[in-house]
PDB file of C-alpha atoms in Angstrom:
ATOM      1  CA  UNK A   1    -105.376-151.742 -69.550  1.00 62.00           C
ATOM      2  CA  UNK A   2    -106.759-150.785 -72.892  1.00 54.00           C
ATOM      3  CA  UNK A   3    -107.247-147.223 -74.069  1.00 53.00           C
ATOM      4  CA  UNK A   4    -111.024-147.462 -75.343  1.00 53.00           C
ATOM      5  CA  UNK A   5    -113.244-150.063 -73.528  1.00 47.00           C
ATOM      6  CA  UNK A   6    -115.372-150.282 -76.783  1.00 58.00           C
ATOM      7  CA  UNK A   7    -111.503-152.072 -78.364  1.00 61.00           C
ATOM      8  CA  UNK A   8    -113.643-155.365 -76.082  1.00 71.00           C
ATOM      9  CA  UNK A   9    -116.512-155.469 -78.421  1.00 65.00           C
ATOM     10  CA  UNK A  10    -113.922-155.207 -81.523  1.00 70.00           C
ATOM     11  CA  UNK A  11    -111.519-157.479 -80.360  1.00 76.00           C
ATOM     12  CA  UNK A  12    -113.083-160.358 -79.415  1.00 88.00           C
ATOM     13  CA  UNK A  13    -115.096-162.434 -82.163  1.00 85.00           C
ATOM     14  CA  UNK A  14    -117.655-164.602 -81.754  1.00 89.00           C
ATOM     15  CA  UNK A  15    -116.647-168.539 -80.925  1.00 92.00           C
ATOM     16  CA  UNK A  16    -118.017-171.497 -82.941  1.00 94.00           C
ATOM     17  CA  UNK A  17    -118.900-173.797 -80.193  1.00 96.00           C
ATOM     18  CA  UNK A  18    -121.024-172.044 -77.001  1.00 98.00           C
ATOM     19  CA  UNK A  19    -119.404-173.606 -73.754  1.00 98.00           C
ATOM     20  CA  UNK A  20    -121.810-176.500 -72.663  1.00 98.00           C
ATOM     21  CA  UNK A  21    -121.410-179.404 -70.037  1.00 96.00           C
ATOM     22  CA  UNK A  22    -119.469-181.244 -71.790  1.00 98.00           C
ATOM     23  CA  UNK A  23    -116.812-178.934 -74.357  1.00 98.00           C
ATOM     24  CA  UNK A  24    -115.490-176.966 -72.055  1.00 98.00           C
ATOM     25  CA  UNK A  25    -112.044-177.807 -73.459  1.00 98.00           C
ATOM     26  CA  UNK A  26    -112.693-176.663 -76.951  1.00 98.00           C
ATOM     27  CA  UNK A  27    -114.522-173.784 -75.390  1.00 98.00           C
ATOM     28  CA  UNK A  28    -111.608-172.885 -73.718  1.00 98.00           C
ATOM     29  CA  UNK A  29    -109.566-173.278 -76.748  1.00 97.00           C
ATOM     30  CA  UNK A  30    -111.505-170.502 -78.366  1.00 97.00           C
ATOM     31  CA  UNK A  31    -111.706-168.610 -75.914  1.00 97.00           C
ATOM     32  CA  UNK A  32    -108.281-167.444 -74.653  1.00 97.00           C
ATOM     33  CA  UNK A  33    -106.342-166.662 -77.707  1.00 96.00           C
ATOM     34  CA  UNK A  34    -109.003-164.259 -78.654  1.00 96.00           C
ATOM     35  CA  UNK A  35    -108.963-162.966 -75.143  1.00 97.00           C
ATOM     36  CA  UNK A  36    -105.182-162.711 -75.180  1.00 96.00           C
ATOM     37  CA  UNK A  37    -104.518-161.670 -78.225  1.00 95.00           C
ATOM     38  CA  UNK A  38    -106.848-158.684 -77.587  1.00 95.00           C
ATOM     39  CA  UNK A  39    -104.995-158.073 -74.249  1.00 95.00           C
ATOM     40  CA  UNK A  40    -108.202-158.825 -72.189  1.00 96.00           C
ATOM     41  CA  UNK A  41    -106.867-162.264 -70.654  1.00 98.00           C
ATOM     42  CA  UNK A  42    -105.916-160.518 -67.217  1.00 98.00           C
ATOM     43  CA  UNK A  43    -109.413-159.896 -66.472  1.00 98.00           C
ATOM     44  CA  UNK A  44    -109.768-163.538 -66.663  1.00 97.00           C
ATOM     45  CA  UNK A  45    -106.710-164.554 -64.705  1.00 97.00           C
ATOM     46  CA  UNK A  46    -106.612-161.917 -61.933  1.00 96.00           C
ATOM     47  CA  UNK A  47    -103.616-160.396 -63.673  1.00 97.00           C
ATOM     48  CA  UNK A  48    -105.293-157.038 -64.498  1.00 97.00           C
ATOM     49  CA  UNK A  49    -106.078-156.351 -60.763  1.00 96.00           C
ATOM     50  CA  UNK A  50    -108.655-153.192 -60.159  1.00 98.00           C
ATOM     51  CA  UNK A  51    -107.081-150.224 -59.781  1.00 98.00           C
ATOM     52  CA  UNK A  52    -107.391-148.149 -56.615  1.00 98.00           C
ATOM     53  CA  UNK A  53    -110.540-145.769 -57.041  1.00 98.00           C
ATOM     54  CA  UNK A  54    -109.053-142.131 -55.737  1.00 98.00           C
ATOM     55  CA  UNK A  55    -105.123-141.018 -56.270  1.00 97.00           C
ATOM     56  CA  UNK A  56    -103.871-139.811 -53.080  1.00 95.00           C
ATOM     57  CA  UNK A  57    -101.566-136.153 -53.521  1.00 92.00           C
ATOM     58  CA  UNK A  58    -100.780-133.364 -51.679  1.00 90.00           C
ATOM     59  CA  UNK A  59    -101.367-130.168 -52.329  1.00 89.00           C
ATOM     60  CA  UNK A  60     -99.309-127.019 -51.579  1.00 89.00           C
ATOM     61  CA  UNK A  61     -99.982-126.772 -47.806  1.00 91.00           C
ATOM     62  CA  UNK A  62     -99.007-130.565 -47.455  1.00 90.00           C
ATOM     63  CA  UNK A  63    -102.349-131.256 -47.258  1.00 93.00           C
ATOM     64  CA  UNK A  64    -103.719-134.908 -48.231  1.00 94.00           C
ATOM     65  CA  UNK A  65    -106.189-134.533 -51.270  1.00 94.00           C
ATOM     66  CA  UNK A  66    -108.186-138.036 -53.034  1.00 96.00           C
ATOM     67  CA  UNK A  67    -109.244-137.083 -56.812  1.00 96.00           C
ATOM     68  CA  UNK A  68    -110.843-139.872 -58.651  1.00 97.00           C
ATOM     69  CA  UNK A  69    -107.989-142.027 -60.602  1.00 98.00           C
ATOM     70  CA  UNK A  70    -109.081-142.209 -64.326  1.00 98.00           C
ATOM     71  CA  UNK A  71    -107.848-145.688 -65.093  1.00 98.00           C
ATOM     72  CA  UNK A  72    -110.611-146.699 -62.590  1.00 98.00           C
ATOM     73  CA  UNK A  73    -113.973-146.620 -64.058  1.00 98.00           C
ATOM     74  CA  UNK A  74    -111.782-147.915 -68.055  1.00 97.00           C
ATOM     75  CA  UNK A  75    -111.176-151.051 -65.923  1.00 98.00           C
ATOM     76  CA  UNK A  76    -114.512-151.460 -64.635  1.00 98.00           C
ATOM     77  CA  UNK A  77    -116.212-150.908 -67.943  1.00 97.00           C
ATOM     78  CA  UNK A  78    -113.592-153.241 -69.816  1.00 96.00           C
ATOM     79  CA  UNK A  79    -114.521-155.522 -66.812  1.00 97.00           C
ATOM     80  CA  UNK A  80    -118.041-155.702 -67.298  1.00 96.00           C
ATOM     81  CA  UNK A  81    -117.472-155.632 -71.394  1.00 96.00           C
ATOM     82  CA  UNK A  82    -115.103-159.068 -71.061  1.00 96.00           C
ATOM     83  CA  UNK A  83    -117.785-160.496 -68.567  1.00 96.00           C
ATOM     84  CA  UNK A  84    -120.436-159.903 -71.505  1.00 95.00           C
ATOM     85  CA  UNK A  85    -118.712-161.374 -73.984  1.00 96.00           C
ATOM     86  CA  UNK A  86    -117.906-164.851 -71.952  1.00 97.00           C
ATOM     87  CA  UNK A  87    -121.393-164.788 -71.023  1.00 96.00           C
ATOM     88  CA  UNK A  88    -122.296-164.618 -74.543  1.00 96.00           C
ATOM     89  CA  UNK A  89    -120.263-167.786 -75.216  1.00 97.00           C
ATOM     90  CA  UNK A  90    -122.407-169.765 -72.861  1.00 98.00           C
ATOM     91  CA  UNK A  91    -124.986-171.605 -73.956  1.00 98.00           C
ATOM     92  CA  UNK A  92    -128.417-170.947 -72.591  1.00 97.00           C
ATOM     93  CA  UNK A  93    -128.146-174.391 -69.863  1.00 97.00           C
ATOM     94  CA  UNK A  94    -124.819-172.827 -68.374  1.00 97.00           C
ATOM     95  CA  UNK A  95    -125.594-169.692 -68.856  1.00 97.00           C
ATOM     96  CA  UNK A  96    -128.319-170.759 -65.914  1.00 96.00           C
ATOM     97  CA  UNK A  97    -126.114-172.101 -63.741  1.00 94.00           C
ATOM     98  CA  UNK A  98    -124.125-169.414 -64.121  1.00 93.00           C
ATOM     99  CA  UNK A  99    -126.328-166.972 -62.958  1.00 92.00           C
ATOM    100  CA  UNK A 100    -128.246-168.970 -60.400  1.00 87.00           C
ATOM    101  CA  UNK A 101    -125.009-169.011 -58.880  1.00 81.00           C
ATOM    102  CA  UNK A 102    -123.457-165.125 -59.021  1.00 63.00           C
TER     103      UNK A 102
END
């Protein structure tokens, strides 16, 4: 996982061709270098799975405590930042289906 979930919006540049019916393979082509080069692929892949929301420790009694795990909510925002930026690749006919769909 990243350090800074604004490194997305840096990282990734914009592609030349928007994804349409019929390009997906140069699409694609654009796509995931810039994706893994920027360390941002395993969002894509399933690789980068979501981290569990509370750390489970024990405090001095023996007592079972949850705190919120930090690396949580940095996942979700890089998340939602790599979903933006594929969704800005799409042209406005996919980008319909797309949604219709979600």
């Amino acid at each position: 996982m990243s350090s800074s979930s604004s490194t997305v919006q840096a990282s990734l540049g914009q592609v030349a061709e928007k994804l349409t019916r019929t390009n997906y393979v140069l699409w694609r082509a654009q796509v995931t270098p810039q994706l893994r080069g920027a360390g941002f692929f395993g969002y894509v892949d399933g690789t980068m799975p979501e981290p569990v929301k509370f750390l489970t420790t024990k405090d001095k009694d023996g007592k079972e405590e949850k705190t919120p795990n930090p690396l949580h909510p940095i996942w979700f925002r890089e998340g939602q930042q790599v979903l933006g930026y594929l969704l800005n690749t799409l042209t406005k006919e996919v980008l319909v289906q797309v949604t219709s769909i979600a």
